[in-house]
CSV table of C-alpha atoms in Angstrom, one decimal:
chain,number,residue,atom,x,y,z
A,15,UNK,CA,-140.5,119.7,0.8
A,16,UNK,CA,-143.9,117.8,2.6
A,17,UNK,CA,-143.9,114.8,4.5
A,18,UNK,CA,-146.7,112.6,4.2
A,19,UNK,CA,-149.2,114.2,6.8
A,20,UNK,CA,-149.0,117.5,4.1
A,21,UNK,CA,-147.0,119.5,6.6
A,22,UNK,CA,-144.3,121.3,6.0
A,23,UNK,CA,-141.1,120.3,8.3
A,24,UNK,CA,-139.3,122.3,10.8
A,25,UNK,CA,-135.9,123.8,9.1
A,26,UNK,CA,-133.0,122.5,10.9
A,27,UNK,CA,-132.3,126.0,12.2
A,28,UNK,CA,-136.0,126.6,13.2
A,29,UNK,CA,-136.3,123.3,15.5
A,30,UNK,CA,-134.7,125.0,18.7
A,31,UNK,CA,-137.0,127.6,18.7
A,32,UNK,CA,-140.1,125.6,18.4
A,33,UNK,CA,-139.3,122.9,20.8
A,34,UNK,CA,-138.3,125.5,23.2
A,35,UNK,CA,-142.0,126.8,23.2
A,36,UNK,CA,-143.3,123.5,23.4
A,37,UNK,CA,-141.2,123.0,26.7
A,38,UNK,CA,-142.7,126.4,28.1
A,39,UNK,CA,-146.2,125.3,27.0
A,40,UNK,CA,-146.0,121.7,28.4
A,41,UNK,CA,-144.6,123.0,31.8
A,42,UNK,CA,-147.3,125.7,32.2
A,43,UNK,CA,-149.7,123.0,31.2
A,44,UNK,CA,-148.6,120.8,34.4
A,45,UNK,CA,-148.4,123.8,36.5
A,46,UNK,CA,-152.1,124.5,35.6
A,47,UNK,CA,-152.7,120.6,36.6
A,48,UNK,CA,-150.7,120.5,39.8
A,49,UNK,CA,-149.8,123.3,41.1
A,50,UNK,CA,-152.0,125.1,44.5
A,51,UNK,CA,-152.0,128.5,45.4
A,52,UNK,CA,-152.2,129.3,49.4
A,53,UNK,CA,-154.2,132.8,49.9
A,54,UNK,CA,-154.2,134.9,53.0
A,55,UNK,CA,-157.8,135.6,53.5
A,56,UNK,CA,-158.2,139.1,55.7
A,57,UNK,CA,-161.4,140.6,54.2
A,58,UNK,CA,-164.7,139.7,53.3
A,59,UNK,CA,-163.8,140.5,49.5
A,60,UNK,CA,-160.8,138.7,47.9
A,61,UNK,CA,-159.8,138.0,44.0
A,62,UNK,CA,-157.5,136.2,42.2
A,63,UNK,CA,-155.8,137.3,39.1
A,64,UNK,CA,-156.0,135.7,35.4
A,65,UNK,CA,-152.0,134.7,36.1
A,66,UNK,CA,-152.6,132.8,39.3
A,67,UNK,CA,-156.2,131.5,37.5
A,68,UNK,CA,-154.2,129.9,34.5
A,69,UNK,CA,-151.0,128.9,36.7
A,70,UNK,CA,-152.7,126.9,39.5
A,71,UNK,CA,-155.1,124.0,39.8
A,72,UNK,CA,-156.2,124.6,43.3
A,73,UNK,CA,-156.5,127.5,45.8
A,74,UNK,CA,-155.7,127.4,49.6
A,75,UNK,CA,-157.7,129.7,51.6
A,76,UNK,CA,-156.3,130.4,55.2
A,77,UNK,CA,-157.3,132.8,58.0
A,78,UNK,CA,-155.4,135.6,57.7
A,79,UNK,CA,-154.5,138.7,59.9
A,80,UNK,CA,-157.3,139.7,60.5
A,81,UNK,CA,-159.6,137.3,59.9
A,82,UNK,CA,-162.5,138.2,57.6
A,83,UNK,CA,-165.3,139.3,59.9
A,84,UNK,CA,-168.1,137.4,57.6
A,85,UNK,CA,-168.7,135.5,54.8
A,86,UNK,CA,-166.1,136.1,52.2
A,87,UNK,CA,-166.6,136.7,48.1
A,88,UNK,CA,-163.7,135.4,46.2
A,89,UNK,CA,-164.1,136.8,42.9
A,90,UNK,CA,-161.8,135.0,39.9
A,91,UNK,CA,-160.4,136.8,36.9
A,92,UNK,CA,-163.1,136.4,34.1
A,93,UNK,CA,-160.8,133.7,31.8
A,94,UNK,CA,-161.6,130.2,30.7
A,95,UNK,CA,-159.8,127.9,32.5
A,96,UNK,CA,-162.3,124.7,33.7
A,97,UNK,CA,-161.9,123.4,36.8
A,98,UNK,CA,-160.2,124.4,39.6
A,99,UNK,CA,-160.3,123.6,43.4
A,100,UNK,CA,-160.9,125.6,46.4
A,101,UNK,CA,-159.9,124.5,50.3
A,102,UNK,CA,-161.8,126.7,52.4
A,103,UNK,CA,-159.6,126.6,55.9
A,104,UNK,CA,-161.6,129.6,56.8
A,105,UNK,CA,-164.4,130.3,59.5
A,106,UNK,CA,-166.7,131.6,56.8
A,107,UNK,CA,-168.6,130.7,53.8
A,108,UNK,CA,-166.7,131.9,50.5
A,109,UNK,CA,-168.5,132.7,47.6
A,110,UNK,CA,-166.8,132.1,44.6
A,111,UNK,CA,-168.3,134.3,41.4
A,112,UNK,CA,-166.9,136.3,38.5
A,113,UNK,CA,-167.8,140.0,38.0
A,114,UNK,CA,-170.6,140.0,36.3
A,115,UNK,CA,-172.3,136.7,37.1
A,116,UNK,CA,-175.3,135.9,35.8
A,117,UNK,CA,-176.5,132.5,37.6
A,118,UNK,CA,-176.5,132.2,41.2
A,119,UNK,CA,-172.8,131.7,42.4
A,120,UNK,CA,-171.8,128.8,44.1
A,121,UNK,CA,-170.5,128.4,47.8
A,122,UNK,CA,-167.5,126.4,49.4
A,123,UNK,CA,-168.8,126.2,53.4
A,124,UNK,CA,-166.3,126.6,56.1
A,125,UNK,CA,-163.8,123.6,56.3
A,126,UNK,CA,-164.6,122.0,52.9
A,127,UNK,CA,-163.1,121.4,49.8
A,128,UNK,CA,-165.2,122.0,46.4
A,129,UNK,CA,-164.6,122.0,42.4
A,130,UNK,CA,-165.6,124.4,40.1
A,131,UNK,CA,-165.9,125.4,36.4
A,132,UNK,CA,-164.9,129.0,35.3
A,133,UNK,CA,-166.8,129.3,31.4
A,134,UNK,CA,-165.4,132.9,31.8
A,135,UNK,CA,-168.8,134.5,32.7
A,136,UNK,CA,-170.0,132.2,35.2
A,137,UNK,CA,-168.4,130.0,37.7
A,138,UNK,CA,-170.4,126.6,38.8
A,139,UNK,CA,-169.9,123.8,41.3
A,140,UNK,CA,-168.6,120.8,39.0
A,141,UNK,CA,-171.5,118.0,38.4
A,142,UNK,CA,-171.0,115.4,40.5
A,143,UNK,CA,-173.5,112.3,41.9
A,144,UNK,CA,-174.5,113.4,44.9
A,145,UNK,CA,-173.8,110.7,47.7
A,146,UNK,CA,-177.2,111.0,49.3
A,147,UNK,CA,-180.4,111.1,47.1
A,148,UNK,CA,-179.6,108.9,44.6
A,149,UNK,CA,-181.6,106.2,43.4
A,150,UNK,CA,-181.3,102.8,44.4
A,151,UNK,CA,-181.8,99.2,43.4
A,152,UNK,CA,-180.7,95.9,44.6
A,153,UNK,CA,-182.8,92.5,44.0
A,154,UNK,CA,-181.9,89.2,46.2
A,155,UNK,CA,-182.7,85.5,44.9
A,156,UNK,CA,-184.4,84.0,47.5
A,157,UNK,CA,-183.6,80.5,45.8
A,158,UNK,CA,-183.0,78.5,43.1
A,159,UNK,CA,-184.6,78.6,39.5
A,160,UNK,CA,-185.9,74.8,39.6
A,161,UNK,CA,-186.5,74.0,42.7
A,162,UNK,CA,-190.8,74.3,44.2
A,163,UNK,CA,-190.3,76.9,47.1
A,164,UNK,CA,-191.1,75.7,50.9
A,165,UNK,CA,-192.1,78.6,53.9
A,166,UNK,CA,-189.2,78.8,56.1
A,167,UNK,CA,-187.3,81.6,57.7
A,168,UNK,CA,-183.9,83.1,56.6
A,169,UNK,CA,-184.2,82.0,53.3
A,170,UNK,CA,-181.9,84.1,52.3
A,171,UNK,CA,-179.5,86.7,54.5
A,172,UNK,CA,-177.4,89.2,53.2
A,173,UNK,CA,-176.0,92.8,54.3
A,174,UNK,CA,-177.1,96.1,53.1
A,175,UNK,CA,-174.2,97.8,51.0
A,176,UNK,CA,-174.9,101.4,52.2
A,177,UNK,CA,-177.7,103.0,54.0
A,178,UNK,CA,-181.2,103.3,52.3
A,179,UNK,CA,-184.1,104.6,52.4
A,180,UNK,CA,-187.4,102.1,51.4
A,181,UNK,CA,-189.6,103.6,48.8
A,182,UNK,CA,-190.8,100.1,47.9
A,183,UNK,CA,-190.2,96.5,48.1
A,184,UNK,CA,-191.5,93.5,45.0
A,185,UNK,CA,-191.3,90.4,45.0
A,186,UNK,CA,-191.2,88.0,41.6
A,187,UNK,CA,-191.5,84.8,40.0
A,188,UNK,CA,-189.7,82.5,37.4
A,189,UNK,CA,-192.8,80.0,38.0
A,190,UNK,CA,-196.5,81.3,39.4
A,191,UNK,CA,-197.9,79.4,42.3
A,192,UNK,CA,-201.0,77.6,40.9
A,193,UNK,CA,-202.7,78.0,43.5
A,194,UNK,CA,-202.3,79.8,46.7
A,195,UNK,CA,-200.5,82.7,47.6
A,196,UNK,CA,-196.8,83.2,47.7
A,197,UNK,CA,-196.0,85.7,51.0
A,198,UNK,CA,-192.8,87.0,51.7
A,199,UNK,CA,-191.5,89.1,54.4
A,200,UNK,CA,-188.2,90.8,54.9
A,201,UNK,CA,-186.0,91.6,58.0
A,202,UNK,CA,-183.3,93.5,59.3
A,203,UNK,CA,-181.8,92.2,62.4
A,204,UNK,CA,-184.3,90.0,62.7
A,205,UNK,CA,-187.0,92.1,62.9
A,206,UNK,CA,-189.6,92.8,60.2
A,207,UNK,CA,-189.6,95.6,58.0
A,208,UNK,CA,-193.1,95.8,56.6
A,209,UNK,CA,-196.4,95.9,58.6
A,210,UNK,CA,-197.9,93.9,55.1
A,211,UNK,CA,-195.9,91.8,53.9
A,212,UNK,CA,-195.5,91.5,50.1
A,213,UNK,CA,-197.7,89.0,48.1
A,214,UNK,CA,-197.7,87.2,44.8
A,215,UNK,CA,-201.0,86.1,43.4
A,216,UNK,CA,-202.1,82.8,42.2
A,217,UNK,CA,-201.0,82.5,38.7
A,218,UNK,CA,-199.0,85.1,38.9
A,219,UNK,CA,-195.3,86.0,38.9
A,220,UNK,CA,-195.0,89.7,40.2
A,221,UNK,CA,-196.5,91.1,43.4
A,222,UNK,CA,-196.7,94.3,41.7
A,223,UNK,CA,-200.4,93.4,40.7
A,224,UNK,CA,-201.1,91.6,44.1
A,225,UNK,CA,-204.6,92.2,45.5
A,226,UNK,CA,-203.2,93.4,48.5
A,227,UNK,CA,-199.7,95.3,48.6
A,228,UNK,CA,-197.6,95.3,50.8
A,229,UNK,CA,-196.6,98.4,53.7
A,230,UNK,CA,-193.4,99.5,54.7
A,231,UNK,CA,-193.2,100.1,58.6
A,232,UNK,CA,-189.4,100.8,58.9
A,233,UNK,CA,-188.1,102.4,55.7
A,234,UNK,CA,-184.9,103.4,57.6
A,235,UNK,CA,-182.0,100.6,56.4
A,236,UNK,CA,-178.8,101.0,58.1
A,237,UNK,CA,-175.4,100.5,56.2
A,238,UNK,CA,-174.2,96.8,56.7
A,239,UNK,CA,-177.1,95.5,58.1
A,240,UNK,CA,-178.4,91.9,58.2
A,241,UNK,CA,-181.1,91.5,56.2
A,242,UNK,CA,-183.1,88.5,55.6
A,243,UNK,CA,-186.3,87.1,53.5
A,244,UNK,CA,-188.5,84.5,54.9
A,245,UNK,CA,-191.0,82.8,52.8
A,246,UNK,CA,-194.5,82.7,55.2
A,247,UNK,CA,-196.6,81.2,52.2
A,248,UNK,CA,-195.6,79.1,49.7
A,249,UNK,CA,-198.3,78.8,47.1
A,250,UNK,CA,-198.1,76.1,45.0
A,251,UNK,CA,-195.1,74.6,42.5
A,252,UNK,CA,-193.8,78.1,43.0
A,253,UNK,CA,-190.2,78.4,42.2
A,254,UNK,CA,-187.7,81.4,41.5
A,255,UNK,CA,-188.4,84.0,43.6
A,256,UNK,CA,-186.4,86.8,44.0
A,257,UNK,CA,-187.0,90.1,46.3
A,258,UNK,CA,-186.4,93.5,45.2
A,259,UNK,CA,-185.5,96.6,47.8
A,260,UNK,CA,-186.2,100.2,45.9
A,261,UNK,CA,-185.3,103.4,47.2
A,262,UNK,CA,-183.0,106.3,47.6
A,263,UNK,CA,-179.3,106.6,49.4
A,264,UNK,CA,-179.3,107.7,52.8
């Protein structure tokens, strides 16, 4: 007899059996998720088995009697098994490879923790965003939409959400000055941050085609610093500016 998924059901007498396996699969399935393995490190060569590769999620290295006297290779069994995590509590650098590997093998340094991903023939640090590096983008409204801008300081003022290094700064529009130049400057702790401060044109909404750009002189921006815009020039019927900080996490 078939249900209606086109399977065949389990005879009564068969359904022990079968859910018996499922109970040993499922529980070495949340070993594989939870369970760490502490190793004794006492050489600079150490290896872990296919068994303790498929039964653990994470692998403790400690110092042990001796201590390795230099950097340490952990080679892994050469199985499939994803991601797994190493804690390096030892006072050397651990290689962790596969016999055999082809691409460079990765490193967990002294007193860190990393991730991995065994294919079975190569072992890599997991992807992961690096903290520092990245790109990054913030823009500021320096007022309203409708209402004609007017110089003043501290237009604006606002904290820094993480440290940044300036690669550029812009500065736009909703409406172009008719005539005159729109100049703004920005500041952190009150101080300026560019040498030239960023201009819009006459007619014109973005500063990226300003006749003169502007310079950066402190391109260092700590995280939750005051930051503020002033607005030196004001062009004329000018409205909706907004400021834009570009650059890459510190």
């Amino acid at each position: 007899m078939t249900n209606n998924t086109g399977r065949t059901p389990v005879a009564a007498n068969q359904g022990s059996g079968v859910f018996d396996d499922l109970e040993d699969n499922l529980g070495r399935l949340d070993a594989k998720l939870t369970e760490a393995l502490t190793v004794s490190v006492d050489s600079t060569s150490e290896s872990l088995t296919s068994a303790q590769m498929q039964a653990n999620a994470c692998f403790i290295l400690n110092t042990g009697s001796p201590a390795p006297g230099g950097p340490v290779t952990l080679t892994v069994a050469a199985v499939e098994i994803g991601r797994f995590t190493v804690v390096n509590n030892t006072s050397q650098t651990v290689t962790v490879t596969i016999s055999g590997q082809v691409v460079t093998a990765p490193t967990v340094a002294s007193g860190s923790t990393q991730t991995f991903i065994s294919d079975g023939v190569n072992v890599r640090a997991a992807v992961s965003a690096p903290s520092t590096g990245t790109a990054f983008e913030l823009v500021v409204a320096a007022s309203d939409e409708t209402t004609t801008l007017t110089t003043g300081t501290a237009k604006v003022t606002f904290r820094m959400p993480r440290a940044v290094t300036l690669t550029a700064v812009r500065a736009s529009l909703t409406t172009a000055s008719s005539s005159g130049v729109v100049t703004v400057d920005i500041n952190e702790g009150g101080v300026s941050i560019l040498s030239t401060a960023i201009t819009i044109d006459a007619n014109e909404k973005t500063s990226t085609t300003a006749a003169t750009p502007p310079v950066i002189s402190d391109s260092s921006l700590a995280d939750d610093a005051e930051m503020t815009i002033d607005i030196d020039t004001a062009g004329t019927g000018a409205k909706g500016l907004k400021v834009a900080l570009i650059g890459t996490r510190s």
